[in-house]
Structure formats: C-alpha cells, structure tokens
Short mmCIF file of C-alpha atoms and ligand atoms in Angstrom, two decimals:
data_model
loop_
_atom_site.label_atom_id
_atom_site.label_comp_id
_atom_site.label_asym_id
_atom_site.label_seq_id
_atom_site.Cartn_x
_atom_site.Cartn_y
_atom_site.Cartn_z
CA UNK A 1 -79.11 54.01 -28.79
CA UNK A 2 -75.56 54.77 -30.97
CA UNK A 3 -75.96 52.35 -34.47
CA UNK A 4 -72.61 52.61 -35.81
CA UNK A 5 -71.78 52.85 -39.39
CA UNK A 6 -69.74 49.99 -40.91
CA UNK A 7 -68.35 50.31 -44.42
CA UNK A 8 -68.09 48.00 -46.47
CA UNK A 9 -65.46 48.55 -49.01
CA UNK A 10 -65.74 45.52 -50.98
CA UNK A 11 -67.08 47.95 -54.09
CA UNK A 12 -63.81 49.54 -53.87
CA UNK A 13 -61.97 46.32 -54.69
CA UNK A 14 -64.42 45.33 -57.18
CA UNK A 15 -63.43 49.03 -59.01
CA UNK A 16 -59.84 48.10 -58.72
CA UNK A 17 -59.79 44.66 -59.86
CA UNK A 18 -61.58 46.02 -63.12
CA UNK A 19 -58.38 46.94 -64.65
CA UNK A 20 -55.77 45.00 -62.31
CA UNK A 21 -53.06 47.41 -60.64
CA UNK A 22 -53.87 49.22 -57.38
CA UNK A 23 -56.26 51.80 -58.28
CA UNK A 24 -58.62 52.64 -56.14
CA UNK A 25 -56.43 51.35 -53.18
CA UNK A 26 -58.53 49.25 -50.98
CA UNK A 27 -55.87 50.05 -48.20
CA UNK A 28 -56.05 53.61 -48.48
CA UNK A 29 -59.98 53.61 -48.89
CA UNK A 30 -60.34 51.57 -45.29
CA UNK A 31 -57.82 54.21 -43.42
CA UNK A 32 -59.84 57.08 -45.47
CA UNK A 33 -63.07 55.95 -44.55
CA UNK A 34 -62.20 55.45 -40.66
CA UNK A 35 -60.63 59.08 -40.83
CA UNK A 36 -63.93 60.03 -42.02
CA UNK A 37 -66.17 58.74 -39.22
CA UNK A 38 -67.11 55.15 -40.49
CA UNK A 39 -66.99 52.92 -37.06
CA UNK A 40 -66.19 50.01 -38.23
CA UNK A 41 -64.92 48.62 -41.74
CA UNK A 42 -66.53 45.32 -43.38
CA UNK A 43 -65.18 43.21 -45.92
CA UNK A 44 -66.87 40.08 -47.87
CA UNK A 45 -64.67 37.61 -49.10
CA UNK A 46 -65.93 35.19 -51.87
CA UNK A 47 -64.41 32.13 -53.02
CA UNK A 48 -63.63 33.69 -56.82
CA UNK A 49 -62.32 36.62 -55.03
CA UNK A 50 -63.88 38.73 -58.00
CA UNK A 51 -64.27 41.67 -55.08
CA UNK A 52 -62.35 41.92 -51.86
CA UNK A 53 -59.12 39.64 -52.19
CA UNK A 54 -57.95 37.08 -49.21
CA UNK A 55 -54.71 39.07 -49.38
CA UNK A 56 -56.39 42.46 -49.07
CA UNK A 57 -58.26 40.89 -45.71
CA UNK A 58 -54.99 39.84 -44.31
CA UNK A 59 -53.23 43.36 -45.19
CA UNK A 60 -56.48 44.78 -43.36
CA UNK A 61 -55.73 42.94 -40.40
CA UNK A 62 -52.85 45.78 -39.16
CA UNK A 63 -54.80 48.89 -40.54
CA UNK A 64 -58.18 48.84 -39.46
CA UNK A 65 -58.57 50.81 -36.24
CA UNK A 66 -62.27 50.60 -35.99
CA UNK A 67 -64.27 47.53 -35.63
CA UNK A 68 -63.71 44.97 -38.21
CA UNK A 69 -66.20 42.75 -39.43
CA UNK A 70 -65.30 39.93 -42.13
CA UNK A 71 -68.59 38.53 -43.30
CA UNK A 72 -69.16 35.66 -45.50
CA UNK A 73 -70.46 31.88 -46.01
CA UNK A 74 -68.23 29.92 -43.72
CA UNK A 75 -66.01 27.22 -46.31
CA UNK A 76 -63.14 25.99 -44.90
CA UNK A 77 -60.76 28.79 -46.32
CA UNK A 78 -62.95 31.55 -45.16
CA UNK A 79 -63.06 30.30 -41.86
CA UNK A 80 -59.10 29.90 -41.96
CA UNK A 81 -58.44 33.34 -42.84
CA UNK A 82 -60.85 34.63 -40.21
CA UNK A 83 -58.65 32.72 -37.39
CA UNK A 84 -55.52 34.53 -38.96
CA UNK A 85 -57.27 37.49 -38.80
CA UNK A 86 -59.19 37.56 -35.67
CA UNK A 87 -61.22 40.60 -36.39
CA UNK A 88 -63.96 42.13 -33.68
CA UNK A 89 -66.97 40.64 -35.55
CA UNK A 90 -67.49 37.45 -37.94
CA UNK A 91 -71.18 37.80 -40.03
CA UNK A 92 -71.92 34.55 -41.15
CA UNK A 93 -73.38 34.44 -44.69
CA UNK A 94 -75.27 31.65 -46.42
CA UNK A 95 -73.83 32.74 -49.80
CA UNK A 96 -74.40 30.41 -53.04
CA UNK A 97 -71.33 30.23 -54.96
CA UNK A 98 -72.41 32.30 -57.53
CA UNK A 99 -74.93 34.28 -56.10
CA UNK A 100 -74.40 38.22 -57.36
CA UNK A 101 -74.93 39.48 -53.85
CA UNK A 102 -76.44 38.24 -50.62
CA UNK A 103 -79.94 37.36 -51.27
CA UNK A 104 -81.02 35.41 -48.27
CA UNK A 105 -80.46 34.79 -45.04
CA UNK A 106 -79.87 31.79 -42.86
CA UNK A 107 -82.16 28.79 -42.68
CA UNK A 108 -80.97 28.59 -38.97
CA UNK A 109 -82.94 25.58 -38.16
CA UNK A 110 -81.91 23.32 -40.69
CA UNK A 111 -78.35 24.21 -40.60
CA UNK A 112 -78.20 23.96 -36.59
CA UNK A 113 -75.51 21.55 -36.61
CA UNK A 114 -73.16 23.25 -38.85
CA UNK A 115 -73.48 26.71 -37.33
CA UNK A 116 -73.40 25.43 -33.76
CA UNK A 117 -69.83 23.94 -34.87
CA UNK A 118 -68.71 26.78 -36.74
CA UNK A 119 -69.73 29.23 -34.06
CA UNK A 120 -67.79 27.40 -31.31
CA UNK A 121 -64.80 27.48 -33.26
CA UNK A 122 -65.13 31.42 -33.69
CA UNK A 123 -65.92 32.16 -29.91
CA UNK A 124 -62.88 29.90 -28.93
CA UNK A 125 -60.60 32.95 -30.74
CA UNK A 126 -62.76 35.25 -28.87
CA UNK A 127 -64.98 36.29 -32.19
CA UNK A 128 -67.97 37.65 -32.17
CA UNK A 129 -70.51 35.85 -34.45
CA UNK A 130 -73.47 37.31 -35.98
CA UNK A 131 -75.98 35.53 -38.50
CA UNK A 132 -77.29 37.39 -41.83
CA UNK A 133 -81.00 36.24 -41.23
CA UNK A 134 -84.29 37.51 -43.00
CA UNK A 135 -87.06 38.80 -40.34
CA UNK A 136 -88.33 35.88 -39.49
CA UNK A 137 -89.29 34.70 -36.20
CA UNK A 138 -88.22 30.84 -36.08
CA UNK A 139 -85.06 31.99 -37.71
CA UNK A 140 -83.83 34.43 -35.10
CA UNK A 141 -85.11 31.84 -32.49
CA UNK A 142 -82.90 29.29 -34.47
CA UNK A 143 -79.89 31.79 -34.05
CA UNK A 144 -80.13 32.36 -30.16
CA UNK A 145 -80.24 28.29 -30.49
CA UNK A 146 -76.76 28.00 -32.65
CA UNK A 147 -75.18 30.71 -29.77
CA UNK A 148 -75.34 33.63 -32.27
CA UNK A 149 -74.40 37.00 -30.43
CA UNK A 150 -76.09 39.06 -33.03
CA UNK A 151 -78.27 38.79 -35.83
CA UNK A 152 -77.94 40.83 -39.15
CA UNK A 153 -81.30 41.61 -40.57
CA UNK A 154 -81.21 40.88 -44.27
CA UNK A 155 -82.90 44.53 -45.46
CA UNK A 156 -83.09 43.81 -48.95
CA UNK A 157 -86.79 43.26 -48.95
CA UNK A 158 -87.03 46.30 -46.89
CA UNK A 159 -85.43 48.32 -49.52
CA UNK A 160 -87.45 46.82 -52.22
CA UNK A 161 -90.78 47.80 -50.62
CA UNK A 162 -89.79 51.16 -49.23
CA UNK A 163 -90.07 52.99 -52.61
CA UNK A 164 -93.96 51.73 -52.62
CA UNK A 165 -95.24 51.05 -48.83
CA UNK A 166 -92.65 51.86 -46.23
CA UNK A 167 -95.31 50.86 -43.55
CA UNK A 168 -95.48 47.61 -45.07
CA UNK A 169 -91.59 47.44 -45.83
CA UNK A 170 -90.60 48.61 -41.87
CA UNK A 171 -93.17 46.17 -40.25
CA UNK A 172 -91.48 42.97 -40.14
CA UNK A 173 -88.41 44.17 -39.59
CA UNK A 174 -89.72 45.93 -36.45
CA UNK A 175 -91.33 43.10 -34.87
CA UNK A 176 -88.49 40.82 -35.46
CA UNK A 177 -85.67 42.75 -34.12
CA UNK A 178 -88.09 43.69 -30.94
CA UNK A 179 -88.53 39.65 -30.96
CA UNK A 180 -84.49 39.67 -30.81
CA UNK A 181 -83.88 41.49 -28.28
CA UNK A 182 -86.23 40.22 -26.19
CA UNK A 183 -84.31 36.37 -26.66
CA UNK A 184 -81.02 38.56 -25.73
CA UNK A 185 -79.80 38.90 -29.41
CA UNK A 186 -78.37 42.36 -30.72
CA UNK A 187 -79.46 43.31 -33.91
CA UNK A 188 -77.85 44.57 -37.52
CA UNK A 189 -78.90 45.13 -39.98
CA UNK A 190 -77.29 45.52 -43.67
CA UNK A 191 -77.88 45.33 -47.57
CA UNK A 192 -79.53 48.26 -49.91
CA UNK A 193 -79.56 50.35 -47.40
CA UNK A 194 -79.34 54.07 -48.70
CA UNK A 195 -79.67 57.72 -48.04
CA UNK A 196 -83.30 57.05 -49.13
CA UNK A 197 -84.11 54.66 -46.54
CA UNK A 198 -81.91 54.81 -43.70
CA UNK A 199 -82.95 57.48 -41.48
CA UNK A 200 -86.72 55.73 -41.88
CA UNK A 201 -85.22 52.70 -40.42
CA UNK A 202 -82.88 53.64 -38.27
CA UNK A 203 -86.43 55.79 -36.86
CA UNK A 204 -88.69 52.81 -36.60
CA UNK A 205 -85.44 50.75 -35.13
CA UNK A 206 -83.61 53.04 -32.79
CA UNK A 207 -81.91 50.35 -31.01
CA UNK A 208 -80.03 48.74 -34.30
CA UNK A 209 -76.42 48.03 -32.95
CA UNK A 210 -74.85 48.27 -36.38
CA UNK A 211 -75.46 49.09 -40.35
CA UNK A 212 -73.07 48.05 -42.91
CA UNK A 213 -73.83 49.75 -45.90
CA UNK A 214 -71.49 49.09 -49.35
CA UNK A 215 -73.16 49.69 -52.23
CA UNK A 216 -74.93 52.79 -52.34
CA UNK A 217 -72.37 54.09 -49.83
CA UNK A 218 -69.40 54.45 -52.67
CA UNK A 219 -72.11 55.19 -55.57
CA UNK A 220 -72.99 58.09 -53.85
CA UNK A 221 -69.57 59.12 -53.08
CA UNK A 222 -68.80 59.69 -56.67
CA UNK A 223 -71.03 62.83 -56.42
CA UNK A 224 -70.91 63.60 -52.97
CA UNK A 225 -67.11 62.71 -52.33
CA UNK A 226 -66.22 60.11 -49.82
CA UNK A 227 -65.76 62.27 -46.59
CA UNK A 228 -69.25 63.88 -47.41
CA UNK A 229 -71.22 60.99 -47.90
CA UNK A 230 -69.89 59.19 -44.67
CA UNK A 231 -71.18 62.25 -42.55
CA UNK A 232 -74.64 62.09 -44.74
CA UNK A 233 -74.80 58.46 -43.57
CA UNK A 234 -73.91 59.21 -39.83
CA UNK A 235 -76.56 61.80 -39.71
CA UNK A 236 -79.31 59.53 -40.81
CA UNK A 237 -78.25 57.50 -37.82
CA UNK A 238 -78.39 60.83 -35.83
N1 PXP B 1 -74.42 42.17 -45.29
C1 PXP B 1 -74.27 41.37 -46.07
C2 PXP B 1 -74.40 40.15 -45.39
C3 PXP B 1 -73.80 41.13 -47.51
O1 PXP B 1 -73.63 40.63 -48.28
C4 PXP B 1 -73.58 43.16 -48.07
C5 PXP B 1 -73.50 43.19 -49.32
O2 PXP B 1 -71.75 42.64 -49.39
C6 PXP B 1 -73.97 44.24 -46.87
C7 PXP B 1 -74.04 43.63 -45.98
C8 PXP B 1 -73.82 45.33 -47.80
O3 PXP B 1 -74.82 45.55 -48.74
P1 PXP B 1 -74.84 46.61 -49.94
O4 PXP B 1 -73.59 46.65 -50.75
O5 PXP B 1 -76.61 46.58 -50.45
O6 PXP B 1 -75.10 48.15 -48.90
#
C-alpha cells in the first residue's frame, strides 16, 4: 500500500516567528513542499500561535493542492478555524495547553462523549477525522466507537526505543495497527519519525496510510535542502 507523506510545516513558522517578519515564508514553504513531492501538508495551530498562526492556516486554504491536514486540540476556536478551512482531514490531538509538543494520545473511553460530538460536527461538514492515539487496543476500539475514520499512532515512544531495541520498539505498533485495520480504521502515524527510523516502520507496517513528519524533516533540510530531503523521505516509504 502506498503511504502518503504529509509534511508538517509548523517548524517553518517557528523559525519565522523567532524574528518577526516573513522569513521563511510559510506559504512558499507549503507550495515548495508540494512541488518537491510532498503528498500532504500538515499544520498544528496551538492556542498561543507560537508555531503556525490561525491567519497562516486561512491563507493556506487556497494554496494547498495536496491533502490538507489540520491537527490540534479541539477548542471552540480551533473547530471554528477548521470549519472555515474545511481541510480533507482533521487530526484531533489531546494536547494540554502548555506542552512543548504532543506527548500522548487520547483516552477515547473517558472522552467518548466529547469526541463523539466533535466528530459528528466535523463529519457534517464532510471532513475526515483521525484521532491521535497510543498503540493501545482499548483506545483504538474507543476511536472506532466515537466514529473516527482513522487513527494516527503516536510514534514518539517508537522513535525513543528504536535506537536501543528496534524489535521491542515496533511490536506494539504492528499489533495495534493490525487490530485497527481489523475493525475498519485506516492507520496514520506521526511524531519523531526520521530518516533513521522511518523505513523500518514502513517495512513492518506496510499498510500505513499516511505519515506526518515535521521536526526531523525540516532539520534535515538544513543539511540536504528541502527538495532532496523530501525525496529522501519518500524513498524511505517505497
Ligand atoms: N502528529 C502530531 C499529532 C503532532 O503533534 C506532531 C508534531 O506537531 C507530529 C505528528 C509531527 O511530529 P514531528 O514534528 O516530530 O515529526
């Protein structure tokens, strides 16, 4: 199965915000990622707008020609933004307000009512919904119960353990992705995926629908250039 590469461009916005002004130009970065082969663009607006800003997301609406994926915690403001933009996919993430980056998946059992309401609302607008979850069967079953279309497996722990024990690192992901498939959920993955650990992930989970990658890819672009880097990531997914 073909695995789609969605490039998370938040880090371009973080760099821009460090100085004010418009360098690097986030809109141009999105267009260039597509031109260089990215099959999707991901943004993760946070309430304090320290990375991508709400205004960027609105501007990207008319620019992104591949799959647009907006991810984040479903606050009222976030959902209003998503409804204005109507991306192909919205990935819901249970971020606490002050976390540096997403660091866990949903407890889909505890949040059943909330997630059901939010997902219904997004479905009414024709937006596909993916839920960020840890590779834990009961939470995947819970994602199905709230009517999610997909899950995005949180791969932070995979990346962390990969360097010392790749067999141990991948095991829960293989089991839980197979389980997700068996109950009719497509499986995305993201967080801390890199040129070191991506091809092993893909080899063991060939049916992954999409990976969303930001930090490592943008850092690699400093050394290899954006075009080369995107091509290198695409090759890992072959
Ligand atoms: N998926 C989710 C839900 C995220 O929050 C992030 C980081 O913004 C990513 C994927 C991408 O992670 P990374 O920047 O480590 O590639």
